């Protein structure tokens, strides 16, 4: 049972777009609202993308930079709070966190795509060098 559970988690970490699609379909069936389902799927899939980027970095460069990912996320959070405070002169933490979390989704989605391409190119180069 533990093996099946860990295999499912590993699949979602390596292919987070599959996780997004599954969460979206389930939410769409439950809520019957497309926009709400997209937002819920984005919010949940952000965690998958964070761990996927970490896993890709481990695979490509064989170093653990998870602490750097967390530090970068904290710096972005501070920046979001400061910008929101400068613009609105008041901090609504729920709106700030929602915007911050969605920004993280976009950031880690782009990082996932770039790291996937880097990993593929590196793998092809290694294969060609062996021939």
mmCIF file of C-alpha atoms in Angstrom:
data_model
loop_
_atom_site.group_PDB
_atom_site.id
_atom_site.type_symbol
_atom_site.label_atom_id
_atom_site.label_comp_id
_atom_site.label_asym_id
_atom_site.label_seq_id
_atom_site.Cartn_x
_atom_site.Cartn_y
_atom_site.Cartn_z
ATOM 1 C CA UNK A 1 0.000 0.000 0.000
ATOM 2 C CA UNK A 2 2.826 2.384 0.870
ATOM 3 C CA UNK A 3 4.513 1.585 -2.421
ATOM 4 C CA UNK A 4 1.421 2.514 -4.406
ATOM 5 C CA UNK A 5 0.989 5.763 -2.476
ATOM 6 C CA UNK A 6 4.624 6.762 -2.957
ATOM 7 C CA UNK A 7 4.393 5.932 -6.674
ATOM 8 C CA UNK A 8 1.363 8.191 -7.054
ATOM 9 C CA UNK A 9 3.111 11.037 -5.216
ATOM 10 C CA UNK A 10 6.259 10.546 -7.343
ATOM 11 C CA UNK A 11 4.170 10.706 -10.513
ATOM 12 C CA UNK A 12 2.559 13.987 -9.498
ATOM 13 C CA UNK A 13 5.917 15.493 -8.510
ATOM 14 C CA UNK A 14 7.546 14.551 -11.807
ATOM 15 C CA UNK A 15 4.510 15.484 -13.928
ATOM 16 C CA UNK A 16 2.706 18.332 -12.113
ATOM 17 C CA UNK A 17 0.603 19.214 -15.169
ATOM 18 C CA UNK A 18 -1.106 15.843 -14.740
ATOM 19 C CA UNK A 19 -1.838 16.825 -11.144
ATOM 20 C CA UNK A 20 -3.285 20.135 -12.318
ATOM 21 C CA UNK A 21 -5.514 18.386 -14.819
ATOM 22 C CA UNK A 22 -6.812 15.858 -12.286
ATOM 23 C CA UNK A 23 -7.478 18.510 -9.617
ATOM 24 C CA UNK A 24 -9.222 20.715 -12.195
ATOM 25 C CA UNK A 25 -11.469 17.887 -13.406
ATOM 26 C CA UNK A 26 -12.429 16.903 -9.856
ATOM 27 C CA UNK A 27 -13.113 20.520 -8.842
ATOM 28 C CA UNK A 28 -15.103 21.148 -12.016
ATOM 29 C CA UNK A 29 -17.318 18.150 -11.249
ATOM 30 C CA UNK A 30 -17.847 19.283 -7.657
ATOM 31 C CA UNK A 31 -18.261 23.065 -8.072
ATOM 32 C CA UNK A 32 -19.680 23.222 -11.636
ATOM 33 C CA UNK A 33 -17.812 26.544 -11.968
ATOM 34 C CA UNK A 34 -14.952 26.766 -14.434
ATOM 35 C CA UNK A 35 -13.198 29.836 -13.014
ATOM 36 C CA UNK A 36 -13.353 28.603 -9.413
ATOM 37 C CA UNK A 37 -12.032 25.202 -10.501
ATOM 38 C CA UNK A 38 -9.088 26.787 -12.302
ATOM 39 C CA UNK A 39 -8.178 28.828 -9.213
ATOM 40 C CA UNK A 40 -8.364 25.846 -6.890
ATOM 41 C CA UNK A 41 -6.303 23.731 -9.282
ATOM 42 C CA UNK A 42 -3.691 26.500 -9.578
ATOM 43 C CA UNK A 43 -3.459 26.863 -5.812
ATOM 44 C CA UNK A 44 -3.007 23.150 -5.208
ATOM 45 C CA UNK A 45 -0.659 22.583 -8.135
ATOM 46 C CA UNK A 46 1.697 25.322 -6.956
ATOM 47 C CA UNK A 47 3.035 22.941 -4.321
ATOM 48 C CA UNK A 48 3.563 20.277 -6.964
ATOM 49 C CA UNK A 49 5.538 22.711 -9.115
ATOM 50 C CA UNK A 50 7.714 23.768 -6.164
ATOM 51 C CA UNK A 51 8.643 20.160 -5.421
ATOM 52 C CA UNK A 52 9.040 19.405 -9.130
ATOM 53 C CA UNK A 53 11.513 22.243 -9.568
ATOM 54 C CA UNK A 54 13.405 20.990 -6.529
ATOM 55 C CA UNK A 55 13.448 17.465 -7.947
ATOM 56 C CA UNK A 56 14.635 18.684 -11.367
ATOM 57 C CA UNK A 57 17.457 20.676 -9.769
ATOM 58 C CA UNK A 58 18.484 17.592 -7.816
ATOM 59 C CA UNK A 59 18.422 15.502 -10.977
ATOM 60 C CA UNK A 60 20.270 17.954 -13.214
ATOM 61 C CA UNK A 61 22.933 19.358 -10.900
ATOM 62 C CA UNK A 62 22.897 16.777 -8.071
ATOM 63 C CA UNK A 63 22.809 19.462 -5.381
ATOM 64 C CA UNK A 64 20.101 20.254 -2.868
ATOM 65 C CA UNK A 65 19.010 23.877 -3.300
ATOM 66 C CA UNK A 66 15.653 23.587 -1.532
ATOM 67 C CA UNK A 67 16.802 26.106 1.068
ATOM 68 C CA UNK A 68 17.464 28.569 -1.742
ATOM 69 C CA UNK A 69 13.981 27.990 -3.161
ATOM 70 C CA UNK A 70 12.429 28.690 0.260
ATOM 71 C CA UNK A 71 14.618 31.785 0.729
ATOM 72 C CA UNK A 72 13.639 33.065 -2.715
ATOM 73 C CA UNK A 73 9.958 32.511 -1.902
ATOM 74 C CA UNK A 74 10.334 34.452 1.361
ATOM 75 C CA UNK A 75 11.996 37.365 -0.436
ATOM 76 C CA UNK A 76 9.160 37.403 -2.976
ATOM 77 C CA UNK A 77 6.616 37.377 -0.126
ATOM 78 C CA UNK A 78 8.306 40.368 1.510
ATOM 79 C CA UNK A 79 8.326 42.193 -1.819
ATOM 80 C CA UNK A 80 4.618 41.477 -2.327
ATOM 81 C CA UNK A 81 3.738 42.839 1.121
ATOM 82 C CA UNK A 82 5.840 45.970 0.592
ATOM 83 C CA UNK A 83 4.403 46.693 -2.859
ATOM 84 C CA UNK A 84 0.846 46.095 -1.645
ATOM 85 C CA UNK A 85 1.438 48.402 1.303
ATOM 86 C CA UNK A 86 2.922 51.124 -0.923
ATOM 87 C CA UNK A 87 -0.008 50.967 -3.344
ATOM 88 C CA UNK A 88 -2.942 50.475 -0.961
ATOM 89 C CA UNK A 89 -1.518 51.956 2.293
ATOM 90 C CA UNK A 90 -3.159 48.989 3.999
ATOM 91 C CA UNK A 91 -2.311 45.294 4.014
ATOM 92 C CA UNK A 92 -5.039 42.759 3.290
ATOM 93 C CA UNK A 93 -3.147 39.543 3.981
ATOM 94 C CA UNK A 94 -5.613 37.256 2.241
ATOM 95 C CA UNK A 95 -5.334 39.218 -1.040
ATOM 96 C CA UNK A 96 -1.563 39.540 -0.696
ATOM 97 C CA UNK A 97 -1.153 35.816 -0.067
ATOM 98 C CA UNK A 98 -3.456 34.888 -2.940
ATOM 99 C CA UNK A 99 -1.495 37.102 -5.342
ATOM 100 C CA UNK A 100 1.805 35.851 -3.972
ATOM 101 C CA UNK A 101 0.743 32.216 -4.323
ATOM 102 C CA UNK A 102 -0.470 32.695 -7.901
ATOM 103 C CA UNK A 103 2.758 34.513 -8.774
ATOM 104 C CA UNK A 104 4.653 31.521 -7.368
ATOM 105 C CA UNK A 105 2.605 29.279 -9.645
ATOM 106 C CA UNK A 106 3.686 31.264 -12.713
ATOM 107 C CA UNK A 107 7.282 31.458 -11.540
ATOM 108 C CA UNK A 108 7.609 27.756 -10.791
ATOM 109 C CA UNK A 109 5.724 26.786 -13.958
ATOM 110 C CA UNK A 110 8.285 28.734 -15.986
ATOM 111 C CA UNK A 111 11.147 27.281 -13.938
ATOM 112 C CA UNK A 112 9.741 23.783 -14.488
ATOM 113 C CA UNK A 113 9.588 24.275 -18.262
ATOM 114 C CA UNK A 114 13.098 25.768 -18.432
ATOM 115 C CA UNK A 115 14.590 23.051 -16.208
ATOM 116 C CA UNK A 116 12.858 20.335 -18.216
ATOM 117 C CA UNK A 117 14.369 21.701 -21.419
ATOM 118 C CA UNK A 118 17.801 22.006 -19.765
ATOM 119 C CA UNK A 119 17.531 18.437 -18.498
ATOM 120 C CA UNK A 120 16.536 17.119 -21.916
ATOM 121 C CA UNK A 121 19.365 18.965 -23.669
ATOM 122 C CA UNK A 122 21.863 17.768 -21.079
ATOM 123 C CA UNK A 123 20.618 14.205 -21.424
ATOM 124 C CA UNK A 124 20.846 14.314 -25.222
ATOM 125 C CA UNK A 125 24.356 15.785 -25.034
ATOM 126 C CA UNK A 126 25.450 13.017 -22.665
ATOM 127 C CA UNK A 127 23.939 10.378 -24.957
ATOM 128 C CA UNK A 128 25.604 11.843 -28.059
ATOM 129 C CA UNK A 129 28.974 12.076 -26.276
ATOM 130 C CA UNK A 130 28.759 8.367 -25.401
ATOM 131 C CA UNK A 131 28.289 7.417 -29.073
#
